[in-house]
mmCIF file with all atom_site columns, C-alpha atoms in Angstrom:
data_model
loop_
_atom_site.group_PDB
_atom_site.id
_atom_site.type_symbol
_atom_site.label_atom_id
_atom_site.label_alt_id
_atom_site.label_comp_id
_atom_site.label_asym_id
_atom_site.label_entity_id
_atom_site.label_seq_id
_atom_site.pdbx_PDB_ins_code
_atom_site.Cartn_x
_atom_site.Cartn_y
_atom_site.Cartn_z
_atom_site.occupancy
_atom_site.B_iso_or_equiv
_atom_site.pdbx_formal_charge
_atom_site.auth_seq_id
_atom_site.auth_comp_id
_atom_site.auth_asym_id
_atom_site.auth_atom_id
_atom_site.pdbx_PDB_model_num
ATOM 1   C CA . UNK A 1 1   ? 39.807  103.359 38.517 1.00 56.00 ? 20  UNK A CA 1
ATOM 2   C CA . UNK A 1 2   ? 42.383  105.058 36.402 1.00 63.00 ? 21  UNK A CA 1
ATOM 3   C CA . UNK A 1 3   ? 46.447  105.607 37.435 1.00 62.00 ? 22  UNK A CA 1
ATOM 4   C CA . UNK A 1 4   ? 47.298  109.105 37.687 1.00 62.00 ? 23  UNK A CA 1
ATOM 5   C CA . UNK A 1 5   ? 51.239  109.789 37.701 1.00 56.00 ? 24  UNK A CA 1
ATOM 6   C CA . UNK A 1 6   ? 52.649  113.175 37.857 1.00 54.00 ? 25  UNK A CA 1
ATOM 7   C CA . UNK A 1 7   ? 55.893  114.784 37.069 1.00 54.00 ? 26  UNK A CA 1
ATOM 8   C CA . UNK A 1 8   ? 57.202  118.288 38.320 1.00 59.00 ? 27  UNK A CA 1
ATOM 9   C CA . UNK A 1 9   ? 59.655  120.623 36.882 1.00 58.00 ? 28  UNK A CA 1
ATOM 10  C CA . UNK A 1 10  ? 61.669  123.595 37.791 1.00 59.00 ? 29  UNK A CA 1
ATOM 11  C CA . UNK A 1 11  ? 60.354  124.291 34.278 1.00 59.00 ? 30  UNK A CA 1
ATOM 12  C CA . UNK A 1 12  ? 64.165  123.810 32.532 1.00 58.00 ? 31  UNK A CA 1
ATOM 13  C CA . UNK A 1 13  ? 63.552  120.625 30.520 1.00 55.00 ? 32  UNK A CA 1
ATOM 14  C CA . UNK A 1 14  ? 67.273  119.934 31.141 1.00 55.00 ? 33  UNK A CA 1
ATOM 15  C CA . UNK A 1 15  ? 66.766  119.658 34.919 1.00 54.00 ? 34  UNK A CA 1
ATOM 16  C CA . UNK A 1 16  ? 65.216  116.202 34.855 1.00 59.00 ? 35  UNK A CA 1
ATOM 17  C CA . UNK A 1 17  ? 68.930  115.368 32.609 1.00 70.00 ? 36  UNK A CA 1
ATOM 18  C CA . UNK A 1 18  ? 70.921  116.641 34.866 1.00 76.00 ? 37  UNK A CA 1
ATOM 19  C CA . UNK A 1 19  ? 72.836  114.338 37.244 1.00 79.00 ? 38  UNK A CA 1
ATOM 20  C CA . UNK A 1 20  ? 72.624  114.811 41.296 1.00 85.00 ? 39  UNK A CA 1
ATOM 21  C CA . UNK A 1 21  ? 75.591  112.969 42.689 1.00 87.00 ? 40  UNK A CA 1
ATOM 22  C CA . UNK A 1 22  ? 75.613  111.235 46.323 1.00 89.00 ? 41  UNK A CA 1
ATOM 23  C CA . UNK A 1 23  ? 78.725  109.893 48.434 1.00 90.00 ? 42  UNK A CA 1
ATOM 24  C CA . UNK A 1 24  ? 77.779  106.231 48.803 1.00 91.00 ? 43  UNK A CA 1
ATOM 25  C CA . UNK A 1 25  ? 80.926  104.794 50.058 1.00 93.00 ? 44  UNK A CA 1
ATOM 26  C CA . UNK A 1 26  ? 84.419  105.713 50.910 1.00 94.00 ? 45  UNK A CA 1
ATOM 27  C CA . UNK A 1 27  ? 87.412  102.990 51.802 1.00 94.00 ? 46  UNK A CA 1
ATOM 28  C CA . UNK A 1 28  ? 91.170  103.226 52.341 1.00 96.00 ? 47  UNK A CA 1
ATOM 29  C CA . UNK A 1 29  ? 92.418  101.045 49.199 1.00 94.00 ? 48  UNK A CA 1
ATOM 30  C CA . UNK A 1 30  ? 95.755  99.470  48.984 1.00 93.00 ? 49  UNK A CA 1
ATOM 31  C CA . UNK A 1 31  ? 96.868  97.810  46.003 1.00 91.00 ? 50  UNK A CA 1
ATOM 32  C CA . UNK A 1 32  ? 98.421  93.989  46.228 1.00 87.00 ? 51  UNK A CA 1
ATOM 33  C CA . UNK A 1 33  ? 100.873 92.632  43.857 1.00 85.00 ? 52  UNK A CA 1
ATOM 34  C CA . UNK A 1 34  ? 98.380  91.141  41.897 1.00 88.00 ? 53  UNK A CA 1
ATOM 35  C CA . UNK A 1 35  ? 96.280  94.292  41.265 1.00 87.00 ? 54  UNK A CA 1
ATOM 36  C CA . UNK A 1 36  ? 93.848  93.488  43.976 1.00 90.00 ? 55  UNK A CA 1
ATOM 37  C CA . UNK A 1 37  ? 92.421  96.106  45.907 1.00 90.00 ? 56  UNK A CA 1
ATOM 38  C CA . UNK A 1 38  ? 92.104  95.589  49.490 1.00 92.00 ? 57  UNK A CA 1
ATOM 39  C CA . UNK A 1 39  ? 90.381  97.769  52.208 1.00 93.00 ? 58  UNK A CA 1
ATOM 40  C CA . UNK A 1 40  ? 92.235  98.507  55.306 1.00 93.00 ? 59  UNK A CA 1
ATOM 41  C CA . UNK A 1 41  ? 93.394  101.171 58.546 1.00 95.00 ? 60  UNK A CA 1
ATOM 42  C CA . UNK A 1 42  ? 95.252  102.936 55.812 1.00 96.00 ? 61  UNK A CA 1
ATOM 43  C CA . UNK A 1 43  ? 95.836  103.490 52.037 1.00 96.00 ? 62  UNK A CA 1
ATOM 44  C CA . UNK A 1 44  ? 94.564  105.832 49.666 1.00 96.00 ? 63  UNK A CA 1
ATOM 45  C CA . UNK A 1 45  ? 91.054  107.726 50.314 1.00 96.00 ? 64  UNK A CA 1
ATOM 46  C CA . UNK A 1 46  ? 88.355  106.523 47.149 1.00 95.00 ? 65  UNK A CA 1
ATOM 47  C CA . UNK A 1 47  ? 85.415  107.466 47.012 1.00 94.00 ? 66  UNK A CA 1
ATOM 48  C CA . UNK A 1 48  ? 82.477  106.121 45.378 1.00 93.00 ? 67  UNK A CA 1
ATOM 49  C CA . UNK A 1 49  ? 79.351  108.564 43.819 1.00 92.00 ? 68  UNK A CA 1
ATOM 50  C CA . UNK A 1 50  ? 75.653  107.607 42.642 1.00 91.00 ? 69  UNK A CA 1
ATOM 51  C CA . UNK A 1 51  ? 73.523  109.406 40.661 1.00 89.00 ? 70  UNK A CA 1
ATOM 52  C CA . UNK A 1 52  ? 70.355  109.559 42.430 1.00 87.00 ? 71  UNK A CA 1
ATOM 53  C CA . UNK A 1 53  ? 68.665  110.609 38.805 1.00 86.00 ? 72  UNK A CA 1
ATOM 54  C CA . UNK A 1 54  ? 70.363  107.218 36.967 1.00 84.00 ? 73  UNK A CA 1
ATOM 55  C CA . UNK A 1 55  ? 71.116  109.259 34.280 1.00 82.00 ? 74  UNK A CA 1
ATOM 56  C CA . UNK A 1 56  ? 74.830  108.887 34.644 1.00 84.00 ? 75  UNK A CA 1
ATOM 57  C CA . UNK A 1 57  ? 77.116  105.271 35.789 1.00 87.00 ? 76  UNK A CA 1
ATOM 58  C CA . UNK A 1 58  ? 78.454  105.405 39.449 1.00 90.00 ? 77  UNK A CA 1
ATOM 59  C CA . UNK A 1 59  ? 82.003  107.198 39.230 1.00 92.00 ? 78  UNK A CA 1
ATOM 60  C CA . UNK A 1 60  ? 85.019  105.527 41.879 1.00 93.00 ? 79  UNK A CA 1
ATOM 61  C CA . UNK A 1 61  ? 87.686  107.699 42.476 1.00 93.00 ? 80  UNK A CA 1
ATOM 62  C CA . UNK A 1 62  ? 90.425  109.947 44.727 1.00 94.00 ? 81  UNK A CA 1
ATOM 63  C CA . UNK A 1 63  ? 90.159  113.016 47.308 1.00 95.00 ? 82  UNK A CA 1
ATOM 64  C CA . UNK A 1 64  ? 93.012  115.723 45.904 1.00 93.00 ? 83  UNK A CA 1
ATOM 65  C CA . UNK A 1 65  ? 94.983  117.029 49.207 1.00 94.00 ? 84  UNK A CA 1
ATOM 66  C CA . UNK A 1 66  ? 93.949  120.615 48.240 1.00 92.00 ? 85  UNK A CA 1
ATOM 67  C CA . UNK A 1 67  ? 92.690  122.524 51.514 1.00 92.00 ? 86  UNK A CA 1
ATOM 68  C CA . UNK A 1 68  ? 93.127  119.075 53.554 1.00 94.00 ? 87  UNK A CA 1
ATOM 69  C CA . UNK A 1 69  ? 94.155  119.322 57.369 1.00 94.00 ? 88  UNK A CA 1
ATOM 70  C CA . UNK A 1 70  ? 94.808  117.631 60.288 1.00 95.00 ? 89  UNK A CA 1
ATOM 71  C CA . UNK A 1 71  ? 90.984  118.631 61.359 1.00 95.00 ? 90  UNK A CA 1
ATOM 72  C CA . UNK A 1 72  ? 89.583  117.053 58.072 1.00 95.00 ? 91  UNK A CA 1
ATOM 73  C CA . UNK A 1 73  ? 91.515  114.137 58.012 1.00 96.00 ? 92  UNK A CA 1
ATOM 74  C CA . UNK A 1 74  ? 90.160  113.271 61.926 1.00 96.00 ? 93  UNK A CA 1
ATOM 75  C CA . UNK A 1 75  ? 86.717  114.080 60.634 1.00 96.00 ? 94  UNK A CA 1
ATOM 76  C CA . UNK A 1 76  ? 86.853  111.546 57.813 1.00 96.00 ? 95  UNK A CA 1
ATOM 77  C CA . UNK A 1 77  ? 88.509  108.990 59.590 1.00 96.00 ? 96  UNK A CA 1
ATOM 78  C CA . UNK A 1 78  ? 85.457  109.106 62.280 1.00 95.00 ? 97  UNK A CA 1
ATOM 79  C CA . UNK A 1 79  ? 82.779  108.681 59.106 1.00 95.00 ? 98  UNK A CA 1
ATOM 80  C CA . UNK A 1 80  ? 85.056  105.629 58.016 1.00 95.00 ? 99  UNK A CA 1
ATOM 81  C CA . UNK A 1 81  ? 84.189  103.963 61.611 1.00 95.00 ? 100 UNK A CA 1
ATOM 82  C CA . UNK A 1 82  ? 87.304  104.920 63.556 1.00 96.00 ? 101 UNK A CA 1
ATOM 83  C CA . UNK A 1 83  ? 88.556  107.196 66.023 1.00 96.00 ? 102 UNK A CA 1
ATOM 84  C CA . UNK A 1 84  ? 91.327  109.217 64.282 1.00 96.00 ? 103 UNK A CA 1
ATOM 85  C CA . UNK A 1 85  ? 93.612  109.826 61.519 1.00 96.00 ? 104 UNK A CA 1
ATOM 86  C CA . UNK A 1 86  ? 97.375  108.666 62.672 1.00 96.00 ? 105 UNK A CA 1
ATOM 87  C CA . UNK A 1 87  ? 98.608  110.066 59.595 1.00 96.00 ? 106 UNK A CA 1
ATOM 88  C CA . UNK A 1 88  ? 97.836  111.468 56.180 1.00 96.00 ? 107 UNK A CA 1
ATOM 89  C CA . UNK A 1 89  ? 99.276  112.946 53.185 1.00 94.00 ? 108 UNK A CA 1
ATOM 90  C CA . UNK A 1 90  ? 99.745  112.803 49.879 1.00 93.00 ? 109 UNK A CA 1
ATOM 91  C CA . UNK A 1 91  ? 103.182 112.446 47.250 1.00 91.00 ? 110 UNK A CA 1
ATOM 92  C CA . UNK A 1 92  ? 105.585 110.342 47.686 1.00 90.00 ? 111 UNK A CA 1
ATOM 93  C CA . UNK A 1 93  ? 103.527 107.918 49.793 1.00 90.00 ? 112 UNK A CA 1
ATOM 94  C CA . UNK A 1 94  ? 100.310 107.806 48.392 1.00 88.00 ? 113 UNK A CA 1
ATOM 95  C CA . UNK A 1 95  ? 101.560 105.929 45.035 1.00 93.00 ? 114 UNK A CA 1
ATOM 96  C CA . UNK A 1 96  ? 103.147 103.345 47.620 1.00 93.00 ? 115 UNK A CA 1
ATOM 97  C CA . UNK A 1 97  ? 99.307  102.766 48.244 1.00 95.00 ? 116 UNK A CA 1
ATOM 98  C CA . UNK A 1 98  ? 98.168  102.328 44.332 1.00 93.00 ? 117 UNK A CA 1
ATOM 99  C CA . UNK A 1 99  ? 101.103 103.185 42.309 1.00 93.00 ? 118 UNK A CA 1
ATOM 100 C CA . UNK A 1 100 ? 100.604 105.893 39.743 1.00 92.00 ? 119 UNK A CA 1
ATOM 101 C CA . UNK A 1 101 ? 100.603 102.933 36.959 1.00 91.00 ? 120 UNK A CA 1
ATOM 102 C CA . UNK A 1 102 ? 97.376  101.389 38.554 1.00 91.00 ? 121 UNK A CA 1
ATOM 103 C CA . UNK A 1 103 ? 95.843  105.022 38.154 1.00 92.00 ? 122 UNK A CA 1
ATOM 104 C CA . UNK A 1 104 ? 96.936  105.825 34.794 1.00 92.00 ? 123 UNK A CA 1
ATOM 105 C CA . UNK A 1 105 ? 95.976  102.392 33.462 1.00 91.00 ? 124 UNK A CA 1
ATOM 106 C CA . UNK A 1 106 ? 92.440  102.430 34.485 1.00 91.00 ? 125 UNK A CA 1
ATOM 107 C CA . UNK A 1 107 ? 92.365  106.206 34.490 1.00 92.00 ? 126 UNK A CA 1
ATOM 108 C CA . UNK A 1 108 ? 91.037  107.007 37.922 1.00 93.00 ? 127 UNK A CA 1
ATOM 109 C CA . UNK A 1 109 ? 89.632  110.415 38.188 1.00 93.00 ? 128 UNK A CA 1
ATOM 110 C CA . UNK A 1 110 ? 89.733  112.732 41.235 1.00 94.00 ? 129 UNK A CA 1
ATOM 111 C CA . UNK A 1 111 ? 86.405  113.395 42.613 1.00 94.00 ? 130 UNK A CA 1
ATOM 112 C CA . UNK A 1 112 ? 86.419  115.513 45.623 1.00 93.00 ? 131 UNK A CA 1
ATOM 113 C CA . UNK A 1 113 ? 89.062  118.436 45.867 1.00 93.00 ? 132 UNK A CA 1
ATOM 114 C CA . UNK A 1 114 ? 89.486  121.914 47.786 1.00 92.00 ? 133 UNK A CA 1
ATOM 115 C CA . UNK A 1 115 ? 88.177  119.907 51.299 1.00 94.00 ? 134 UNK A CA 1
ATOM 116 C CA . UNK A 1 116 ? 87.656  122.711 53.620 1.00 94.00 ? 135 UNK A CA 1
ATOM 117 C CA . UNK A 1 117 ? 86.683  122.215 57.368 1.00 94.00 ? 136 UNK A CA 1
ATOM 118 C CA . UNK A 1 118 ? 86.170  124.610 59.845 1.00 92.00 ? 137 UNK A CA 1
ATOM 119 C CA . UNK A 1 119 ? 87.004  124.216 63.891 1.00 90.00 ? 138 UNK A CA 1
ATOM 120 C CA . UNK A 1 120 ? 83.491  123.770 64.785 1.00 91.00 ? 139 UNK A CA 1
ATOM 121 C CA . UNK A 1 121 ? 82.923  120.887 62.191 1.00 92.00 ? 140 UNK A CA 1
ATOM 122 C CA . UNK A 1 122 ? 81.968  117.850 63.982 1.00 94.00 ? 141 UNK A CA 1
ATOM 123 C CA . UNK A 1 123 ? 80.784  115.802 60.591 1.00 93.00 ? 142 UNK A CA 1
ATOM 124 C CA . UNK A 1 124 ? 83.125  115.456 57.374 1.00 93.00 ? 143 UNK A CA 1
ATOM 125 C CA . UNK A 1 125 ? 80.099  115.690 55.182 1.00 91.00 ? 144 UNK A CA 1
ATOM 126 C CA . UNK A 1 126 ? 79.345  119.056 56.525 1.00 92.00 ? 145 UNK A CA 1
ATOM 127 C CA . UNK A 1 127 ? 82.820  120.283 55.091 1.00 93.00 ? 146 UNK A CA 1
ATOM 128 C CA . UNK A 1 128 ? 83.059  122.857 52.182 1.00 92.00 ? 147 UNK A CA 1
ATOM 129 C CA . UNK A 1 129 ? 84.104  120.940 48.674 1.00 92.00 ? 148 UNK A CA 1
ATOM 130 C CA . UNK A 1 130 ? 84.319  120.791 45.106 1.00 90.00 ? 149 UNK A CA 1
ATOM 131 C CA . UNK A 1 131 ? 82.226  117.236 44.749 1.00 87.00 ? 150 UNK A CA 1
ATOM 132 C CA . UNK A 1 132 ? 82.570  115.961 41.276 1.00 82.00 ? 151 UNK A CA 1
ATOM 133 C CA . UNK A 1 133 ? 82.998  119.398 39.395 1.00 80.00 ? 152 UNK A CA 1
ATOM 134 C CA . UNK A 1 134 ? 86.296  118.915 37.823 1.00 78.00 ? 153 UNK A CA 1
ATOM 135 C CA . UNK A 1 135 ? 89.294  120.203 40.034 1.00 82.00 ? 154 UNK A CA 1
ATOM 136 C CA . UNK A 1 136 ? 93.109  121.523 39.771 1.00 87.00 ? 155 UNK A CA 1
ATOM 137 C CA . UNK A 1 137 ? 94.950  118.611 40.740 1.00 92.00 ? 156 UNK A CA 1
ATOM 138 C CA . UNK A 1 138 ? 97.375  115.738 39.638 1.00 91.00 ? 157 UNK A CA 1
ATOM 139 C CA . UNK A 1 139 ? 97.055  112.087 40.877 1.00 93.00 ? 158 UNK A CA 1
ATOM 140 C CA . UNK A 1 140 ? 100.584 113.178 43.077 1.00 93.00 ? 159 UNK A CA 1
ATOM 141 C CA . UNK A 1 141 ? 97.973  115.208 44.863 1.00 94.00 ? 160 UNK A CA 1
ATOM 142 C CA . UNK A 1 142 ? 95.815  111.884 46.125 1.00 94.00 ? 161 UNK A CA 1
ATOM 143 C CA . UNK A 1 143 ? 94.814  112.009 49.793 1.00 95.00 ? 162 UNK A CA 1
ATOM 144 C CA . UNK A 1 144 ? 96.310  109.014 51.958 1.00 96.00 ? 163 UNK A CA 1
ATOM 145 C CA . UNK A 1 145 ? 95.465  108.148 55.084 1.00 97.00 ? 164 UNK A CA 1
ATOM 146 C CA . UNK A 1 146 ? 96.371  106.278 58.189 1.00 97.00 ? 165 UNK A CA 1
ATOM 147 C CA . UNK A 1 147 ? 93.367  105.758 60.416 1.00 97.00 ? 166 UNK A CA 1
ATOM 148 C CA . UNK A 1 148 ? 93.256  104.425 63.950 1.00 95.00 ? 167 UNK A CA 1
ATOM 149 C CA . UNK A 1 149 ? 90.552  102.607 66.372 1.00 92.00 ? 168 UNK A CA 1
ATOM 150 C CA . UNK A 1 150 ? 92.023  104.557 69.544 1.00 85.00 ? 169 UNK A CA 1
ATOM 151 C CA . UNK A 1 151 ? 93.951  100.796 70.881 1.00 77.00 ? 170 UNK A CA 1
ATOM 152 C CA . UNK A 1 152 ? 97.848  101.007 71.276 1.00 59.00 ? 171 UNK A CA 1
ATOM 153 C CA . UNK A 1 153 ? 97.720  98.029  69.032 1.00 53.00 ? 172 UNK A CA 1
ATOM 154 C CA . UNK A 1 154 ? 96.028  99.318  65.456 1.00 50.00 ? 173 UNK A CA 1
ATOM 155 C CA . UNK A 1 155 ? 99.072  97.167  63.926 1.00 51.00 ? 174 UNK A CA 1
ATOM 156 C CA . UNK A 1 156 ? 97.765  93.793  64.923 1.00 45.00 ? 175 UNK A CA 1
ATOM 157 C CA . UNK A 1 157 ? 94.203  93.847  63.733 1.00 45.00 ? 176 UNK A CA 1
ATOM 158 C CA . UNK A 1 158 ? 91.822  90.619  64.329 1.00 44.00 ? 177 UNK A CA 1
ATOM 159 C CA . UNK A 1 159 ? 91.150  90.687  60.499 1.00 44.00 ? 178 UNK A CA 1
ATOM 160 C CA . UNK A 1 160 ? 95.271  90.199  60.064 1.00 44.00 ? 179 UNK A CA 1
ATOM 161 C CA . UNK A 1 161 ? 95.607  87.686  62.495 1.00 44.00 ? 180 UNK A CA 1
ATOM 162 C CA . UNK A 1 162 ? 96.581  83.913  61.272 1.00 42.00 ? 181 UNK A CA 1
ATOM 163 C CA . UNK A 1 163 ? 96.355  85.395  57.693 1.00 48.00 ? 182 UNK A CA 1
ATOM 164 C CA . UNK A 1 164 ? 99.905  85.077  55.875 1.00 49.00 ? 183 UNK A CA 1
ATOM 165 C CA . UNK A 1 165 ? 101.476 84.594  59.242 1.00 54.00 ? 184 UNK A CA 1
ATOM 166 C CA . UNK A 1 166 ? 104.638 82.604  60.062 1.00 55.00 ? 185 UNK A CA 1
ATOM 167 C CA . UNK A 1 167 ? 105.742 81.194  63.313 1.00 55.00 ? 186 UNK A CA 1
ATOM 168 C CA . UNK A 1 168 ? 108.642 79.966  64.550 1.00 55.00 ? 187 UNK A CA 1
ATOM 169 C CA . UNK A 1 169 ? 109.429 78.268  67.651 1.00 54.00 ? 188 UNK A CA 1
ATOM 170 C CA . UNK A 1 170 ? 113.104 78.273  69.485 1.00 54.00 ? 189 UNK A CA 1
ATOM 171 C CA . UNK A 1 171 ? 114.564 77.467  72.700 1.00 52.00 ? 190 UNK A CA 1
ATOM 172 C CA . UNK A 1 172 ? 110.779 77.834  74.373 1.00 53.00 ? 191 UNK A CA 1
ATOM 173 C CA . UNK A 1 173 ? 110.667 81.358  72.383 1.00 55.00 ? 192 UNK A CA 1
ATOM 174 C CA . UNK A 1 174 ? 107.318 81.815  69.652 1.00 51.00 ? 193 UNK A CA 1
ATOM 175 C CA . UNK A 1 175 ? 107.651 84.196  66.524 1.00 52.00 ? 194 UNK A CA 1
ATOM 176 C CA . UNK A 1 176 ? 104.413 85.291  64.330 1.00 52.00 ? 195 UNK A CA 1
ATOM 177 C CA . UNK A 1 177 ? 105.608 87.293  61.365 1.00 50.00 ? 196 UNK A CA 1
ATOM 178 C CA . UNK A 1 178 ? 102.807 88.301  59.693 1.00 48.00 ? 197 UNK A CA 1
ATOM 179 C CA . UNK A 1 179 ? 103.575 88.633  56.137 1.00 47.00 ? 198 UNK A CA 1
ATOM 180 C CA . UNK A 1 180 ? 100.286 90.516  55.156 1.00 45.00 ? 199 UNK A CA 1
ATOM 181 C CA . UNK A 1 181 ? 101.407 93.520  56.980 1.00 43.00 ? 200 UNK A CA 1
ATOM 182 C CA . UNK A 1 182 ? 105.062 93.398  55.886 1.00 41.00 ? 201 UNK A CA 1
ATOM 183 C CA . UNK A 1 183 ? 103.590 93.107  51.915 1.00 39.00 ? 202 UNK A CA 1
ATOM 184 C CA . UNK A 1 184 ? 101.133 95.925  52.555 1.00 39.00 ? 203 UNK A CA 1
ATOM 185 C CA . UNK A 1 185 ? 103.697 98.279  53.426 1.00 39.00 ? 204 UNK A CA 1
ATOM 186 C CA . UNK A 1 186 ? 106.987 97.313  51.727 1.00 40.00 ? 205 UNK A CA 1
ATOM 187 C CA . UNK A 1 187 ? 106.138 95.932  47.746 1.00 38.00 ? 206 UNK A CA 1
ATOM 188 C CA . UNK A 1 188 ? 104.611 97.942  45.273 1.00 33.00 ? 207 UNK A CA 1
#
């Protein structure tokens, strides 16, 4: 028996060259002192593309704010697992996230820009974009955002719980300061 193997072209050699770029993953990043990135409700949007040909390496990087709105920043907070977005922007608050040193240093591109959603979109990947084909935008432009589970409580997730707490105990009174949260949002 012989092995037969065949190989099919649009008939442009370059085709087979070409790269054809998937969304793999997507987290909200915040950056710890130590240059850490941790994944969380909220922090800045990355997103993470494969080449399905191999031709080219997988490419991390940021959603420009371009065409963004209330309606897409729902949309992608339901593909990240929750219920809505809170919150979202860009400049000033995004580089309180990852500050704009952490980008320059390791030279993050943007990767998605010009997000456009209609009304009747009910999936973020269905959404109108410019997905990896260069864009018009500076890293003050980066998408942020605050997502929430729907609870009344999205500040005092199980993951945070115990972790970098302090308690205190007075006059039959308990105090858990969790010191996690307070980093997250105040140093950088």
């Amino acid at each position: 028996s012989e092995d037969l193997w065949l190989k099919c072209s649009s008939g442009d050699d370059d085709d087979d060259k070409k790269p054809d770029w998937e969304l793999i993953d997507a987290n909200l990043i915040w950056m710890n002192e130590y240059e850490e990135a941790i994944n969380g409700t909220e922090g800045l949007l990355v997103v993470v593309f494969e080449d399905r040909n191999g031709h080219e390496e997988t490419k991390v990087g940021t959603v420009c704010d371009d065409g963004f709105n209330d309606h897409a920043a729902n949309l992608a907070c339901k593909q990240l697992g929750y219920k809505y977005a809170a919150e979202w922007g860009s400049e000033p608050q995004n580089f309180e996230y990852v500050p704009s040193s952490i980008l320059e240093k390791y030279d993050v591109p943007i990767l998605i820009d010009d997000v456009r959603c209609s009304n009747g979109t009910t999936n973020i990947m269905q959404c109108e974009a410019k997905l990896m084909e260069g864009n018009d935008c500076s890293w003050s432009e980066n998408l942020w955002l605050k997502c929430s589970s729907g609870d009344d409580d999205d500040d005092d997730e199980d993951e945070d719980e115990g972790l970098g707490g302090l308690e205190l105990e007075f006059g039959g009174a308990k105090l858990t300061l969790n010191l996690n949260k307070l980093r997250r949002k105040w140093i950088f």
